[in-house]
mmCIF file of C-alpha atoms in Angstrom:
data_model
loop_
_atom_site.group_PDB
_atom_site.id
_atom_site.type_symbol
_atom_site.label_atom_id
_atom_site.label_comp_id
_atom_site.label_asym_id
_atom_site.label_seq_id
_atom_site.Cartn_x
_atom_site.Cartn_y
_atom_site.Cartn_z
ATOM 1 C CA MET A 1 -74.591 -29.345 5.167
ATOM 2 C CA ALA A 2 -72.386 -31.238 2.746
ATOM 3 C CA ALA A 3 -70.186 -33.876 4.369
ATOM 4 C CA TRP A 4 -66.965 -32.263 3.219
ATOM 5 C CA LEU A 5 -67.916 -29.053 4.988
ATOM 6 C CA CYS A 6 -68.493 -30.895 8.213
ATOM 7 C CA ASP A 7 -64.859 -31.940 8.021
ATOM 8 C CA VAL A 8 -63.683 -28.334 7.910
ATOM 9 C CA VAL A 9 -62.732 -27.758 11.545
ATOM 10 C CA SER A 10 -60.482 -24.749 11.212
ATOM 11 C CA GLU A 11 -62.052 -21.342 11.779
ATOM 12 C CA PHE A 12 -62.176 -18.979 8.846
ATOM 13 C CA THR A 13 -59.100 -16.791 8.860
ATOM 14 C CA SER A 14 -58.590 -13.897 6.506
ATOM 15 C CA GLU A 15 -55.479 -14.632 4.454
ATOM 16 C CA PRO A 16 -55.002 -11.708 2.127
ATOM 17 C CA SER A 17 -52.151 -11.411 -0.293
ATOM 18 C CA SER A 18 -48.713 -10.703 1.133
ATOM 19 C CA THR A 19 -48.958 -7.078 0.065
ATOM 20 C CA ALA A 20 -52.209 -6.585 1.944
ATOM 21 C CA ALA A 21 -51.023 -8.654 4.900
ATOM 22 C CA GLU A 22 -48.087 -6.327 5.397
ATOM 23 C CA SER A 23 -50.243 -3.269 4.899
ATOM 24 C CA SER A 24 -50.761 -0.560 7.453
ATOM 25 C CA LEU A 25 -53.672 0.914 5.537
ATOM 26 C CA PRO A 26 -56.701 1.893 7.649
ATOM 27 C CA LEU A 27 -58.955 -1.008 6.581
ATOM 28 C CA ALA A 28 -56.319 -3.751 6.775
ATOM 29 C CA GLY A 29 -57.944 -6.749 8.496
ATOM 30 C CA ILE A 30 -61.430 -5.891 7.239
ATOM 31 C CA THR A 31 -63.004 -8.451 4.902
ATOM 32 C CA VAL A 32 -65.751 -7.571 2.440
ATOM 33 C CA ILE A 33 -67.723 -10.100 0.415
ATOM 34 C CA ALA A 34 -69.153 -8.646 -2.781
ATOM 35 C CA MET A 35 -71.836 -9.916 -5.140
ATOM 36 C CA GLU A 36 -71.601 -7.088 -7.607
ATOM 37 C CA GLN A 37 -71.725 -6.093 -11.229
ATOM 38 C CA ALA A 38 -71.395 -3.023 -13.478
ATOM 39 C CA VAL A 39 -70.192 0.094 -11.598
ATOM 40 C CA SER A 40 -72.006 1.157 -8.406
ATOM 41 C CA ALA A 41 -71.141 -1.735 -6.062
ATOM 42 C CA PRO A 42 -67.740 -2.366 -7.687
ATOM 43 C CA MET A 43 -66.870 1.289 -7.087
ATOM 44 C CA CYS A 44 -67.880 0.929 -3.430
ATOM 45 C CA THR A 45 -65.678 -2.109 -2.906
ATOM 46 C CA ARG A 46 -62.808 -0.704 -4.966
ATOM 47 C CA VAL A 47 -62.662 2.257 -2.588
ATOM 48 C CA LEU A 48 -62.632 -0.136 0.379
ATOM 49 C CA ALA A 49 -59.864 -2.171 -1.264
ATOM 50 C CA ASP A 50 -57.848 0.986 -1.924
ATOM 51 C CA PHE A 51 -58.031 1.689 1.817
ATOM 52 C CA GLY A 52 -56.722 -1.783 2.621
ATOM 53 C CA ALA A 53 -59.802 -4.002 2.965
ATOM 54 C CA ARG A 54 -59.748 -7.506 1.596
ATOM 55 C CA VAL A 55 -62.490 -7.695 -1.021
ATOM 56 C CA ILE A 56 -63.620 -11.127 -2.187
ATOM 57 C CA LYS A 57 -65.664 -10.750 -5.351
ATOM 58 C CA ILE A 58 -68.129 -13.599 -5.853
ATOM 59 C CA GLU A 59 -68.746 -14.214 -9.562
ATOM 60 C CA ASN A 60 -70.878 -16.574 -11.594
ATOM 61 C CA PRO A 61 -68.618 -19.192 -13.209
ATOM 62 C CA LYS A 62 -70.400 -18.509 -16.499
ATOM 63 C CA GLY A 63 -68.875 -15.161 -17.394
ATOM 64 C CA GLY A 64 -68.783 -13.403 -14.032
ATOM 65 C CA ASP A 65 -69.465 -9.692 -13.690
ATOM 66 C CA PHE A 66 -71.050 -8.713 -17.021
ATOM 67 C CA ALA A 67 -68.914 -5.558 -17.063
ATOM 68 C CA ARG A 68 -66.011 -7.845 -17.982
ATOM 69 C CA ASP A 69 -67.500 -7.967 -21.491
ATOM 70 C CA TYR A 70 -68.456 -4.337 -22.128
ATOM 71 C CA ASP A 71 -65.488 -3.955 -24.489
ATOM 72 C CA ASP A 72 -61.949 -5.241 -24.941
ATOM 73 C CA VAL A 73 -59.896 -2.073 -25.336
ATOM 74 C CA VAL A 74 -57.576 -2.529 -22.321
ATOM 75 C CA LEU A 75 -55.216 -5.306 -23.410
ATOM 76 C CA GLY A 76 -58.268 -7.329 -24.383
ATOM 77 C CA GLN A 77 -60.174 -6.404 -21.216
ATOM 78 C CA ALA A 78 -63.064 -4.037 -20.557
ATOM 79 C CA ALA A 79 -62.216 -0.482 -19.536
ATOM 80 C CA HIS A 80 -65.072 -0.298 -17.006
ATOM 81 C CA PHE A 81 -63.981 -3.521 -15.351
ATOM 82 C CA VAL A 82 -60.282 -2.788 -14.939
ATOM 83 C CA TRP A 83 -61.118 0.689 -13.603
ATOM 84 C CA ALA A 84 -63.598 -0.457 -10.933
ATOM 85 C CA ASN A 85 -62.192 -3.809 -9.822
ATOM 86 C CA ARG A 86 -58.543 -3.484 -8.888
ATOM 87 C CA GLY A 87 -57.349 -4.888 -5.581
ATOM 88 C CA LYS A 88 -59.976 -7.650 -5.378
ATOM 89 C CA GLU A 89 -59.945 -11.435 -5.278
ATOM 90 C CA SER A 90 -62.270 -13.238 -7.684
ATOM 91 C CA VAL A 91 -63.988 -16.417 -6.528
ATOM 92 C CA THR A 92 -66.386 -18.268 -8.828
ATOM 93 C CA LEU A 93 -69.361 -19.851 -7.068
ATOM 94 C CA ASN A 94 -72.492 -21.448 -8.472
ATOM 95 C CA LEU A 95 -75.070 -20.166 -6.000
ATOM 96 C CA LYS A 96 -77.737 -22.445 -7.475
ATOM 97 C CA SER A 97 -75.695 -25.279 -6.003
ATOM 98 C CA PRO A 98 -76.189 -26.036 -2.281
ATOM 99 C CA GLU A 99 -72.452 -26.629 -1.988
ATOM 100 C CA GLY A 100 -71.649 -23.319 -3.636
ATOM 101 C CA MET A 101 -74.052 -21.494 -1.352
ATOM 102 C CA GLU A 102 -72.540 -23.169 1.691
ATOM 103 C CA VAL A 103 -69.090 -21.990 0.643
ATOM 104 C CA LEU A 104 -70.452 -18.458 0.483
ATOM 105 C CA HIS A 105 -71.834 -18.766 3.992
ATOM 106 C CA ARG A 106 -68.437 -19.976 5.209
ATOM 107 C CA LEU A 107 -66.890 -16.883 3.692
ATOM 108 C CA LEU A 108 -69.514 -14.687 5.337
ATOM 109 C CA ASP A 109 -68.634 -16.250 8.693
ATOM 110 C CA GLY A 110 -65.372 -14.318 8.586
ATOM 111 C CA ALA A 111 -66.604 -11.169 6.861
ATOM 112 C CA ASP A 112 -67.288 -7.660 8.104
ATOM 113 C CA ALA A 113 -69.516 -6.472 5.258
ATOM 114 C CA PHE A 114 -71.529 -7.901 2.376
ATOM 115 C CA VAL A 115 -72.077 -5.617 -0.613
ATOM 116 C CA SER A 116 -74.518 -6.407 -3.409
ATOM 117 C CA ASN A 117 -76.265 -4.669 -6.287
ATOM 118 C CA LEU A 118 -78.341 -7.462 -7.753
ATOM 119 C CA ALA A 119 -81.838 -7.146 -9.203
ATOM 120 C CA PRO A 120 -84.561 -6.066 -6.735
ATOM 121 C CA GLY A 121 -85.325 -8.886 -4.283
ATOM 122 C CA ALA A 122 -82.515 -11.147 -5.522
ATOM 123 C CA THR A 123 -80.594 -11.375 -2.242
ATOM 124 C CA ALA A 124 -83.774 -12.209 -0.318
ATOM 125 C CA ARG A 125 -84.615 -14.964 -2.795
ATOM 126 C CA LEU A 126 -81.138 -16.392 -2.236
ATOM 127 C CA GLY A 127 -81.561 -16.273 1.536
ATOM 128 C CA LEU A 128 -78.944 -13.509 1.731
ATOM 129 C CA GLY A 129 -81.124 -10.504 2.510
ATOM 130 C CA PRO A 130 -80.447 -8.298 5.537
ATOM 131 C CA ASP A 131 -82.926 -10.232 7.704
ATOM 132 C CA ASP A 132 -81.256 -13.522 6.762
ATOM 133 C CA LEU A 133 -77.777 -12.221 7.516
ATOM 134 C CA LYS A 134 -78.951 -10.796 10.821
ATOM 135 C CA VAL A 135 -79.711 -14.344 11.955
ATOM 136 C CA ARG A 136 -76.839 -16.328 10.453
ATOM 137 C CA HIS A 137 -74.100 -13.686 10.201
ATOM 138 C CA PRO A 138 -74.980 -10.936 12.693
ATOM 139 C CA GLN A 139 -71.507 -9.379 12.545
ATOM 140 C CA VAL A 140 -71.805 -8.662 8.826
ATOM 141 C CA ILE A 141 -72.877 -5.205 7.676
ATOM 142 C CA PRO A 142 -75.293 -5.853 4.771
ATOM 143 C CA VAL A 143 -75.137 -3.186 2.086
ATOM 144 C CA GLU A 144 -77.708 -3.382 -0.691
ATOM 145 C CA ILE A 145 -77.423 -1.025 -3.637
ATOM 146 C CA ASP A 146 -80.445 -0.779 -5.888
ATOM 147 C CA GLY A 147 -82.154 1.565 -8.289
ATOM 148 C CA TYR A 148 -85.028 3.191 -6.429
ATOM 149 C CA GLY A 149 -85.140 1.933 -2.848
ATOM 150 C CA PRO A 150 -87.967 -0.091 -1.290
ATOM 151 C CA GLY A 151 -91.502 1.081 -0.650
ATOM 152 C CA GLY A 152 -92.249 3.129 -3.775
ATOM 153 C CA PRO A 153 -93.977 2.640 -7.112
ATOM 154 C CA LEU A 154 -90.612 2.263 -8.916
ATOM 155 C CA SER A 155 -89.037 -0.118 -6.408
ATOM 156 C CA HIS A 156 -89.475 -3.151 -8.654
ATOM 157 C CA LYS A 157 -87.695 -1.634 -11.633
ATOM 158 C CA ARG A 158 -84.219 -2.350 -12.853
ATOM 159 C CA ALA A 159 -82.106 0.763 -12.935
ATOM 160 C CA TYR A 160 -78.987 1.787 -14.815
ATOM 161 C CA ASP A 161 -77.077 5.036 -14.612
ATOM 162 C CA LEU A 162 -78.770 6.688 -17.600
ATOM 163 C CA LEU A 163 -82.250 5.619 -16.521
ATOM 164 C CA VAL A 164 -81.831 7.060 -13.037
ATOM 165 C CA GLN A 165 -80.216 10.243 -14.312
ATOM 166 C CA ALA A 166 -83.240 10.771 -16.545
ATOM 167 C CA GLU A 167 -85.699 9.973 -13.744
ATOM 168 C CA SER A 168 -83.957 12.264 -11.246
ATOM 169 C CA GLY A 169 -83.872 15.323 -13.510
ATOM 170 C CA SER A 170 -80.113 15.215 -14.029
ATOM 171 C CA CYS A 171 -80.401 14.910 -17.816
ATOM 172 C CA ALA A 172 -82.789 17.870 -17.882
ATOM 173 C CA SER A 173 -80.130 20.026 -16.212
ATOM 174 C CA THR A 174 -77.394 18.959 -18.654
ATOM 175 C CA GLY A 175 -76.948 19.846 -22.315
ATOM 176 C CA TYR A 176 -78.929 22.665 -23.909
ATOM 177 C CA ALA A 177 -82.546 23.774 -24.118
ATOM 178 C CA GLY A 178 -84.421 21.083 -25.989
ATOM 179 C CA MET A 179 -81.249 18.973 -26.144
ATOM 180 C CA PRO A 180 -80.924 17.131 -22.826
ATOM 181 C CA ALA A 181 -77.825 15.055 -22.200
ATOM 182 C CA LYS A 182 -76.468 12.500 -19.807
ATOM 183 C CA PRO A 183 -73.273 13.620 -18.052
ATOM 184 C CA GLY A 184 -70.392 11.676 -19.567
ATOM 185 C CA ALA A 185 -69.273 10.110 -16.291
ATOM 186 C CA ALA A 186 -71.557 7.539 -14.627
ATOM 187 C CA VAL A 187 -72.430 10.014 -11.889
ATOM 188 C CA ALA A 188 -75.301 8.021 -10.367
ATOM 189 C CA ASP A 189 -73.294 4.794 -10.180
ATOM 190 C CA ILE A 190 -70.109 6.399 -8.907
ATOM 191 C CA ALA A 191 -71.715 8.596 -6.263
ATOM 192 C CA THR A 192 -73.879 5.716 -5.013
ATOM 193 C CA GLY A 193 -70.772 3.575 -4.649
ATOM 194 C CA LEU A 194 -69.029 6.328 -2.699
ATOM 195 C CA TYR A 195 -72.015 6.836 -0.367
ATOM 196 C CA SER A 196 -72.076 3.074 0.215
ATOM 197 C CA ALA A 197 -68.366 2.915 1.022
ATOM 198 C CA LEU A 198 -68.729 5.891 3.357
ATOM 199 C CA SER A 199 -71.599 4.140 5.157
ATOM 200 C CA ILE A 200 -69.516 1.015 5.718
ATOM 201 C CA MET A 201 -66.563 3.027 6.996
ATOM 202 C CA ALA A 202 -68.810 5.001 9.356
ATOM 203 C CA LEU A 203 -70.344 1.825 10.786
ATOM 204 C CA LEU A 204 -66.920 0.241 11.217
ATOM 205 C CA VAL A 205 -65.770 3.312 13.147
ATOM 206 C CA GLY A 206 -68.886 3.102 15.298
ATOM 207 C CA ARG A 207 -68.273 -0.592 15.937
ATOM 208 C CA ALA A 208 -64.681 0.050 16.958
ATOM 209 C CA ARG A 209 -65.692 2.919 19.229
ATOM 210 C CA ASN A 210 -68.726 1.359 20.876
ATOM 211 C CA GLY A 211 -67.973 -2.355 20.680
ATOM 212 C CA GLU A 212 -70.288 -5.095 19.452
ATOM 213 C CA ALA A 213 -73.944 -4.484 20.268
ATOM 214 C CA GLY A 214 -76.167 -6.994 18.529
ATOM 215 C CA ALA A 215 -76.534 -7.474 14.821
ATOM 216 C CA ALA A 216 -74.887 -5.006 12.487
ATOM 217 C CA PRO A 217 -77.204 -2.357 11.005
ATOM 218 C CA ALA A 218 -78.258 -2.885 7.417
ATOM 219 C CA VAL A 219 -77.484 -0.264 4.776
ATOM 220 C CA ALA A 220 -79.557 0.411 1.672
ATOM 221 C CA VAL A 221 -78.435 3.001 -0.878
ATOM 222 C CA SER A 222 -80.364 3.647 -4.074
ATOM 223 C CA LEU A 223 -79.178 5.345 -7.237
ATOM 224 C CA PHE A 224 -82.355 7.451 -7.285
ATOM 225 C CA ASP A 225 -81.894 8.739 -3.737
ATOM 226 C CA THR A 226 -78.269 9.502 -4.530
ATOM 227 C CA MET A 227 -79.081 11.455 -7.673
ATOM 228 C CA THR A 228 -81.939 13.412 -6.117
ATOM 229 C CA ASP A 229 -79.501 14.391 -3.353
ATOM 230 C CA ILE A 230 -76.898 15.453 -5.917
ATOM 231 C CA MET A 231 -79.641 17.457 -7.644
ATOM 232 C CA GLY A 232 -80.219 19.336 -4.385
ATOM 233 C CA TYR A 233 -79.472 22.804 -5.757
ATOM 234 C CA GLN A 234 -81.670 22.400 -8.826
ATOM 235 C CA LEU A 235 -84.551 20.941 -6.819
ATOM 236 C CA ALA A 236 -84.346 23.661 -4.164
ATOM 237 C CA TYR A 237 -84.279 26.370 -6.822
ATOM 238 C CA THR A 238 -87.295 24.986 -8.644
ATOM 239 C CA GLN A 239 -89.199 24.197 -5.456
ATOM 240 C CA HIS A 240 -88.998 27.810 -4.319
ATOM 241 C CA SER A 241 -89.101 29.613 -7.666
ATOM 242 C CA GLY A 242 -91.408 27.416 -9.710
ATOM 243 C CA ILE A 243 -88.881 27.600 -12.555
ATOM 244 C CA ASP A 244 -87.175 24.679 -14.282
ATOM 245 C CA GLN A 245 -83.806 26.161 -15.132
ATOM 246 C CA ILE A 246 -82.692 25.882 -18.747
ATOM 247 C CA PRO A 247 -79.394 23.977 -19.167
ATOM 248 C CA LEU A 248 -76.598 26.002 -20.718
ATOM 249 C CA GLY A 249 -74.062 23.449 -21.890
ATOM 250 C CA MET A 250 -70.636 24.481 -20.583
ATOM 251 C CA SER A 251 -72.109 27.199 -18.404
ATOM 252 C CA SER A 252 -74.389 27.381 -15.393
ATOM 253 C CA PRO A 253 -77.799 28.960 -14.902
ATOM 254 C CA ALA A 254 -76.708 29.773 -11.335
ATOM 255 C CA VAL A 255 -73.873 32.253 -12.004
ATOM 256 C CA ALA A 256 -72.700 34.633 -14.719
ATOM 257 C CA PRO A 257 -70.428 35.222 -16.456
ATOM 258 C CA TYR A 258 -69.312 31.608 -16.402
ATOM 259 C CA GLY A 259 -68.550 29.507 -19.456
ATOM 260 C CA ALA A 260 -66.308 28.455 -22.324
ATOM 261 C CA PHE A 261 -64.820 30.886 -24.819
ATOM 262 C CA ASP A 262 -62.696 30.325 -27.939
ATOM 263 C CA THR A 263 -59.275 31.946 -28.071
ATOM 264 C CA ARG A 264 -57.289 33.362 -30.991
ATOM 265 C CA ASP A 265 -55.095 30.261 -31.291
ATOM 266 C CA GLY A 266 -57.999 27.829 -31.664
ATOM 267 C CA GLN A 267 -58.121 26.733 -28.026
ATOM 268 C CA THR A 268 -61.013 26.973 -25.576
ATOM 269 C CA VAL A 269 -60.730 28.609 -22.179
ATOM 270 C CA VAL A 270 -63.246 28.311 -19.362
ATOM 271 C CA LEU A 271 -63.640 31.436 -17.244
ATOM 272 C CA GLY A 272 -65.819 31.768 -14.194
ATOM 273 C CA THR A 273 -66.879 34.290 -11.583
ATOM 274 C CA THR A 274 -68.697 33.349 -8.400
ATOM 275 C CA ASN A 275 -69.242 36.701 -6.695
ATOM 276 C CA ASP A 276 -69.474 40.443 -7.304
ATOM 277 C CA ARG A 277 -65.833 41.141 -6.455
ATOM 278 C CA GLU A 278 -64.634 38.640 -9.045
ATOM 279 C CA TRP A 279 -66.936 40.172 -11.645
ATOM 280 C CA GLN A 280 -65.450 43.583 -11.001
ATOM 281 C CA ARG A 281 -61.927 42.251 -11.484
ATOM 282 C CA LEU A 282 -62.868 40.354 -14.652
ATOM 283 C CA ALA A 283 -64.522 43.423 -16.171
ATOM 284 C CA ARG A 284 -61.836 45.941 -15.182
ATOM 285 C CA GLU A 285 -58.571 43.988 -15.193
ATOM 286 C CA ILE A 286 -59.122 41.309 -17.858
ATOM 287 C CA ILE A 287 -61.472 42.477 -20.598
ATOM 288 C CA GLU A 288 -60.891 46.158 -19.669
ATOM 289 C CA ARG A 289 -64.558 47.129 -19.761
ATOM 290 C CA PRO A 290 -65.103 49.500 -16.818
ATOM 291 C CA ASP A 291 -68.367 50.539 -18.455
ATOM 292 C CA LEU A 292 -69.729 47.043 -17.816
ATOM 293 C CA ALA A 293 -68.322 47.014 -14.295
ATOM 294 C CA ASP A 294 -70.188 50.261 -13.541
ATOM 295 C CA ASP A 295 -73.408 49.296 -15.320
ATOM 296 C CA PRO A 296 -76.203 48.756 -12.727
ATOM 297 C CA ARG A 297 -77.666 46.027 -14.953
ATOM 298 C CA PHE A 298 -74.716 43.849 -13.941
ATOM 299 C CA ALA A 299 -74.406 44.818 -10.278
ATOM 300 C CA THR A 300 -75.434 41.502 -8.757
ATOM 301 C CA ASN A 301 -75.176 37.890 -9.830
ATOM 302 C CA SER A 302 -78.920 37.739 -10.422
ATOM 303 C CA ASP A 303 -78.629 40.813 -12.634
ATOM 304 C CA ARG A 304 -75.767 39.289 -14.574
ATOM 305 C CA CYS A 305 -77.640 36.029 -15.077
ATOM 306 C CA ALA A 306 -80.530 37.992 -16.539
ATOM 307 C CA HIS A 307 -78.179 39.700 -19.014
ATOM 308 C CA ARG A 308 -75.643 36.930 -19.556
ATOM 309 C CA ASP A 309 -75.798 37.109 -23.364
ATOM 310 C CA GLU A 310 -74.381 40.654 -23.441
ATOM 311 C CA LEU A 311 -71.608 39.728 -21.005
ATOM 312 C CA ASN A 312 -70.738 36.584 -22.944
ATOM 313 C CA LYS A 313 -70.398 38.576 -26.168
ATOM 314 C CA ALA A 314 -67.965 40.984 -24.491
ATOM 315 C CA ILE A 315 -65.840 38.145 -23.116
ATOM 316 C CA GLU A 316 -65.982 36.237 -26.410
ATOM 317 C CA SER A 317 -64.738 39.296 -28.263
ATOM 318 C CA TRP A 318 -61.813 39.770 -25.890
ATOM 319 C CA CYS A 319 -60.810 36.067 -25.864
ATOM 320 C CA ALA A 320 -60.898 35.941 -29.665
ATOM 321 C CA GLN A 321 -58.135 38.561 -29.707
ATOM 322 C CA HIS A 322 -55.802 36.676 -27.348
ATOM 323 C CA ASP A 323 -54.043 33.330 -27.254
ATOM 324 C CA LEU A 324 -54.939 30.815 -24.555
ATOM 325 C CA ALA A 325 -51.684 31.331 -22.650
ATOM 326 C CA ASP A 326 -52.246 35.093 -22.526
ATOM 327 C CA VAL A 327 -55.856 34.670 -21.382
ATOM 328 C CA GLN A 328 -54.905 32.290 -18.594
ATOM 329 C CA ARG A 329 -51.945 34.373 -17.440
ATOM 330 C CA THR A 330 -54.090 37.512 -17.300
ATOM 331 C CA ALA A 331 -56.872 35.658 -15.465
ATOM 332 C CA ASP A 332 -54.436 34.196 -12.950
ATOM 333 C CA GLU A 333 -52.951 37.622 -12.258
ATOM 334 C CA ALA A 334 -56.429 38.993 -11.656
ATOM 335 C CA GLY A 335 -57.367 36.062 -9.403
ATOM 336 C CA ILE A 336 -60.079 34.779 -11.720
ATOM 337 C CA GLY A 337 -60.697 31.050 -12.045
ATOM 338 C CA ASN A 338 -59.898 29.587 -15.427
ATOM 339 C CA SER A 339 -59.059 26.314 -17.120
ATOM 340 C CA ARG A 340 -58.330 24.797 -20.494
ATOM 341 C CA TYR A 341 -60.966 22.650 -22.180
ATOM 342 C CA ASN A 342 -59.312 19.235 -22.690
ATOM 343 C CA LEU A 343 -60.192 16.024 -24.466
ATOM 344 C CA PRO A 344 -59.632 12.751 -22.562
ATOM 345 C CA SER A 345 -56.629 12.078 -24.799
ATOM 346 C CA GLU A 346 -55.106 15.333 -23.568
ATOM 347 C CA VAL A 347 -55.831 14.582 -19.916
ATOM 348 C CA ILE A 348 -53.883 11.323 -20.167
ATOM 349 C CA THR A 349 -50.702 13.319 -20.800
ATOM 350 C CA HIS A 350 -51.703 16.236 -18.585
ATOM 351 C CA PRO A 351 -48.566 17.892 -17.170
ATOM 352 C CA HIS A 352 -50.235 18.463 -13.805
ATOM 353 C CA LEU A 353 -50.760 14.727 -13.342
ATOM 354 C CA GLN A 354 -47.195 14.012 -14.418
ATOM 355 C CA ALA A 355 -45.645 16.680 -12.212
ATOM 356 C CA ARG A 356 -47.511 15.329 -9.176
ATOM 357 C CA ASP A 357 -46.623 11.703 -9.956
ATOM 358 C CA ARG A 358 -50.258 10.587 -10.053
ATOM 359 C CA TRP A 359 -49.873 7.545 -12.318
ATOM 360 C CA ARG A 360 -49.080 4.027 -11.092
ATOM 361 C CA GLN A 361 -48.786 0.616 -12.718
ATOM 362 C CA VAL A 362 -51.515 -1.901 -11.899
ATOM 363 C CA GLY A 363 -51.430 -5.570 -12.752
ATOM 364 C CA THR A 364 -54.122 -7.274 -14.820
ATOM 365 C CA PRO A 365 -54.379 -10.819 -16.181
ATOM 366 C CA ASN A 366 -53.156 -9.522 -19.549
ATOM 367 C CA GLY A 367 -50.322 -7.311 -18.334
ATOM 368 C CA GLU A 368 -49.706 -4.068 -16.502
ATOM 369 C CA ILE A 369 -51.686 -0.912 -17.192
ATOM 370 C CA SER A 370 -51.397 2.682 -15.996
ATOM 371 C CA ALA A 371 -53.984 3.911 -13.510
ATOM 372 C CA LEU A 372 -54.407 7.064 -11.485
ATOM 373 C CA LEU A 373 -53.876 7.046 -7.745
ATOM 374 C CA PRO A 374 -57.038 7.322 -5.623
ATOM 375 C CA PRO A 375 -57.953 10.974 -5.004
ATOM 376 C CA PRO A 376 -57.244 11.187 -1.237
ATOM 377 C CA VAL A 377 -53.700 12.354 -0.487
ATOM 378 C CA ILE A 378 -52.950 11.261 3.075
ATOM 379 C CA THR A 379 -49.767 12.230 4.862
ATOM 380 C CA GLY A 380 -47.338 9.326 5.120
ATOM 381 C CA MET A 381 -49.613 6.911 3.304
ATOM 382 C CA GLU A 382 -50.224 5.828 -0.266
ATOM 383 C CA LEU A 383 -53.479 3.985 -0.757
ATOM 384 C CA GLY A 384 -53.388 0.522 -2.233
ATOM 385 C CA MET A 385 -53.791 -0.251 -5.914
ATOM 386 C CA GLY A 386 -53.917 -4.021 -6.153
ATOM 387 C CA ALA A 387 -54.163 -6.074 -9.298
ATOM 388 C CA VAL A 388 -57.310 -6.543 -11.360
ATOM 389 C CA PRO A 389 -58.448 -10.166 -10.916
ATOM 390 C CA GLY A 390 -59.080 -12.690 -13.621
ATOM 391 C CA LEU A 391 -62.390 -14.556 -13.443
ATOM 392 C CA GLY A 392 -62.036 -17.105 -10.645
ATOM 393 C CA GLU A 393 -58.338 -16.372 -10.205
ATOM 394 C CA HIS A 394 -58.453 -16.686 -6.409
ATOM 395 C CA THR A 395 -61.018 -19.440 -5.985
ATOM 396 C CA ASP A 396 -58.596 -22.141 -4.924
ATOM 397 C CA ALA A 397 -56.555 -19.893 -2.636
ATOM 398 C CA VAL A 398 -59.600 -18.449 -0.887
ATOM 399 C CA LEU A 399 -61.177 -21.860 -0.367
ATOM 400 C CA SER A 400 -57.897 -23.202 0.967
ATOM 401 C CA GLY A 401 -57.960 -20.311 3.432
ATOM 402 C CA ILE A 402 -61.191 -21.613 4.965
ATOM 403 C CA GLY A 403 -59.820 -25.120 5.335
ATOM 404 C CA VAL A 404 -60.997 -26.750 2.105
ATOM 405 C CA SER A 405 -58.467 -29.302 0.914
ATOM 406 C CA ALA A 406 -57.255 -29.696 -2.656
ATOM 407 C CA GLU A 407 -59.282 -32.911 -2.932
ATOM 408 C CA GLN A 408 -62.419 -31.164 -1.706
ATOM 409 C CA ILE A 409 -61.861 -28.287 -4.134
ATOM 410 C CA ALA A 410 -61.591 -30.809 -6.951
ATOM 411 C CA ALA A 411 -64.855 -32.396 -5.817
ATOM 412 C CA LEU A 412 -66.595 -29.009 -5.747
ATOM 413 C CA ARG A 413 -65.348 -28.359 -9.250
ATOM 414 C CA GLU A 414 -66.613 -31.735 -10.420
ATOM 415 C CA GLN A 415 -70.023 -30.972 -8.896
ATOM 416 C CA GLY A 416 -70.186 -27.611 -10.655
ATOM 417 C CA ALA A 417 -70.266 -25.687 -7.358
ATOM 418 C CA ILE A 418 -67.238 -23.618 -8.376
ATOM 419 C CA GLY A 419 -65.808 -22.553 -11.699
ATOM 420 C CA PRO A 420 -63.012 -24.181 -13.672
ATOM 421 C CA ALA A 421 -59.438 -23.988 -12.444
ATOM 422 C CA TYR A 422 -57.959 -20.631 -13.322
ATOM 423 C CA GLN A 423 -55.595 -20.526 -16.256
ATOM 424 C CA SER A 424 -53.278 -17.521 -16.225
#
C-alpha cells in the first residue's frame, strides 16, 4: 500500500451533500460505488440516488462515462447523460494506477453496494469481481450488469440495447410485417437497471431484517435475461401455438379492436378494448353499429382478432367523421380507453404533467434544466433529484472524506492516479 494511505487513520465515513445528509428518504445512509457507462447501470444507480442513496460514480479521467459525449443538446451536455446521472458524485480515478485502485478500495470499505456494467470479465481482471469483493469487502453487494449472463455461447459478447432487443425477439414484435423496429425507448437498458435497483433494495431489506450473515450475496442481471422476461407473453404464445405473431404497428396482435385512428380534425386517437363487455359498448354506444355487436364473428376476442380488418374499417369510418375532442368525450362516457397520439414535443407541454406539478429544476454544470419527478408518488415524501455531476467534480471532496489531505490529493494528481482539479 502506498505510504500516504498508511497515514490515513480515520475510518471511512459517508459525507454526502448537505441536502442528502438532512434527507429522510428511505436509502439515506446507504452508499453505492458505481463503475458504469451508457444507460443500464446509470439508471440503476439513479433510481437508488432518487431514493436517497449516496452514489459515487467512478469515472476515467480521460473523458469519463462515454455517454457524456453522445450529443450536446442539453446546454452543451448529452441528453442521455443528464437524464440518467442526476444525484451522483463524480470521482475520477485511474484504475491502471496502484494508487488509484487503492483509493477505490478505500471507498469500497465504506460502501453497501458496487454496481458495474463493464465489458465481460472486466471487473475480475481488475480484481473487483464478486469473488474478490467477498474477500476484501464482504459487506458490499456486488451487482454486475452485462449483456447475456455467464455460462452461454453469447456470454463473451458486448451488448447494447438494440443488439439485445434484436436477439431477444423484441424487434420482431415491433413495427410491421417485414418491417421490424426497435422500440424508441431503451427498454432493455432501462428495465435491466430497474431490476438491478430492485435487487439491491431487496437485499438491503433482508440485511436490515435478518442482520449480517457472512458476505453479501452477489447479483448478476443481464440485458438478455431481462428482455426475454419482458417478452414473456410473446414467447408463451409462440411456445404453445407455434405461431410467430405478426407485429401491427400501433396495435396489438393480442386484442381487437385496438389501435390508432385518424379523426376529422387531423388528429390521431388511440382506442382500445380488452374484453367482450368493452367491445359491446364500443360497437353500440360509440360507433353505433349494433349489427357488429350482434355478429357472431365478433363474439370473442379471438374472433375479433381474426376479423380485425373489418372492425378497423368501421372504427376508421366513424372517427373520420368526428373531431378528436368528440371522439374522446364519447369514449370516456362509454368507459372505453382512449388517448391522443402525441409527439415528444407535445408531451413536454402536456397539460396533465403541468396540472400535477410533475416538473422540477435540476442543476447541471452548465445551468439548471427541467426534469420530470421520479414515477413513484409516495405519501408525505418527494424523492430526491440531485444535480448532474461534472466529470471529477467531487473527487477532492470525496477523497477528503476518507481522510486524504490536500497535499496527498495533490500528490495523487501529480502521479496521474486521479483526474485534474475540477473547473466549474
